[in-house]
Amino acid sequence: PNGNFLAFVRIFPETATSVLIVKNLISGEERNLATRNTSSEFVRNSSPAWSPDGTKIAISVSRQTIHNAASHLAVFDVGSGA
């Protein structure tokens, strides 16, 4: 929200995980906010959305099973990752 941070998803095929990352654009420091495995991964073409006060990030998560797939919205606290 203040232009100093960027939220994005990085995919790690070798470990079958996707990670929601917050990057400080001033220092370049990256922090893993949340990690998902292939059965419940962050949707690849989904853009994280910040809350107006900058304390939360919402993103679409895809959950797949042998029989079906579904997406839902997940919201993470930027401070704790919860």
XYZ file of C-alpha atoms in Angstrom:
82
model
C 0.000 0.000 0.000
C 2.838 2.460 0.621
C 4.837 1.288 -2.402
C 7.729 -0.088 -0.323
C 6.660 -3.738 -0.412
C 5.716 -6.234 -3.107
C 3.823 -9.511 -2.629
C 4.248 -12.324 -5.140
C 4.221 -16.119 -5.486
C 7.320 -18.155 -6.284
C 6.917 -21.757 -7.489
C 9.498 -24.396 -6.505
C 8.904 -27.422 -8.794
C 11.753 -29.406 -7.221
C 9.978 -29.425 -3.839
C 6.414 -29.209 -5.231
C 5.682 -26.065 -3.226
C 4.479 -22.536 -3.881
C 5.453 -19.702 -1.554
C 3.790 -16.346 -0.930
C 6.647 -13.866 -0.531
C 6.746 -10.264 0.668
C 9.711 -8.280 -0.642
C 10.973 -5.000 0.805
C 11.707 -2.908 -2.284
C 14.043 -0.605 -0.330
C 16.356 -3.237 1.212
C 15.663 -6.101 -1.224
C 14.931 -8.441 1.703
C 12.429 -11.217 0.995
C 10.308 -12.963 3.609
C 8.320 -16.155 3.093
C 4.851 -15.406 4.384
C 3.144 -18.740 3.648
C 3.976 -22.027 1.913
C 1.637 -24.495 0.199
C 2.261 -27.918 -1.331
C 0.878 -29.193 -4.619
C -2.384 -30.453 -3.104
C -3.214 -26.904 -1.912
C -1.187 -24.395 -3.894
C -1.415 -20.693 -4.599
C -3.118 -20.153 -7.952
C -0.337 -19.381 -10.419
C -2.080 -16.634 -12.338
C -3.528 -15.008 -9.219
C -2.176 -11.696 -7.973
C -1.929 -11.152 -4.215
C -4.064 -8.220 -3.041
C -3.155 -6.001 -0.078
C -5.696 -4.731 2.426
C -5.963 -0.908 2.425
C -4.078 -0.659 5.735
C -1.282 -2.991 4.538
C -1.728 -5.552 7.329
C -3.222 -8.422 5.297
C -2.759 -10.074 1.912
C -5.504 -12.026 0.125
C -4.767 -14.593 -2.580
C -6.558 -17.421 -4.357
C -5.614 -20.951 -3.287
C -6.369 -24.049 -5.360
C -7.064 -27.301 -3.543
C -6.920 -30.511 -5.552
C -7.851 -34.061 -4.698
C -8.029 -37.196 -6.786
C -11.721 -36.555 -7.472
C -12.061 -32.765 -7.733
C -10.508 -29.315 -7.504
C -11.722 -26.105 -5.910
C -10.414 -22.625 -5.251
C -10.912 -20.390 -2.258
C -9.663 -17.056 -0.999
C -7.017 -17.138 1.714
C -6.111 -14.101 3.815
C -2.761 -13.828 5.607
C -1.604 -11.423 8.280
C 1.552 -9.714 6.955
C 3.131 -9.516 10.422
C 2.643 -13.127 11.501
C 1.831 -15.076 8.329
C -1.230 -16.523 10.083
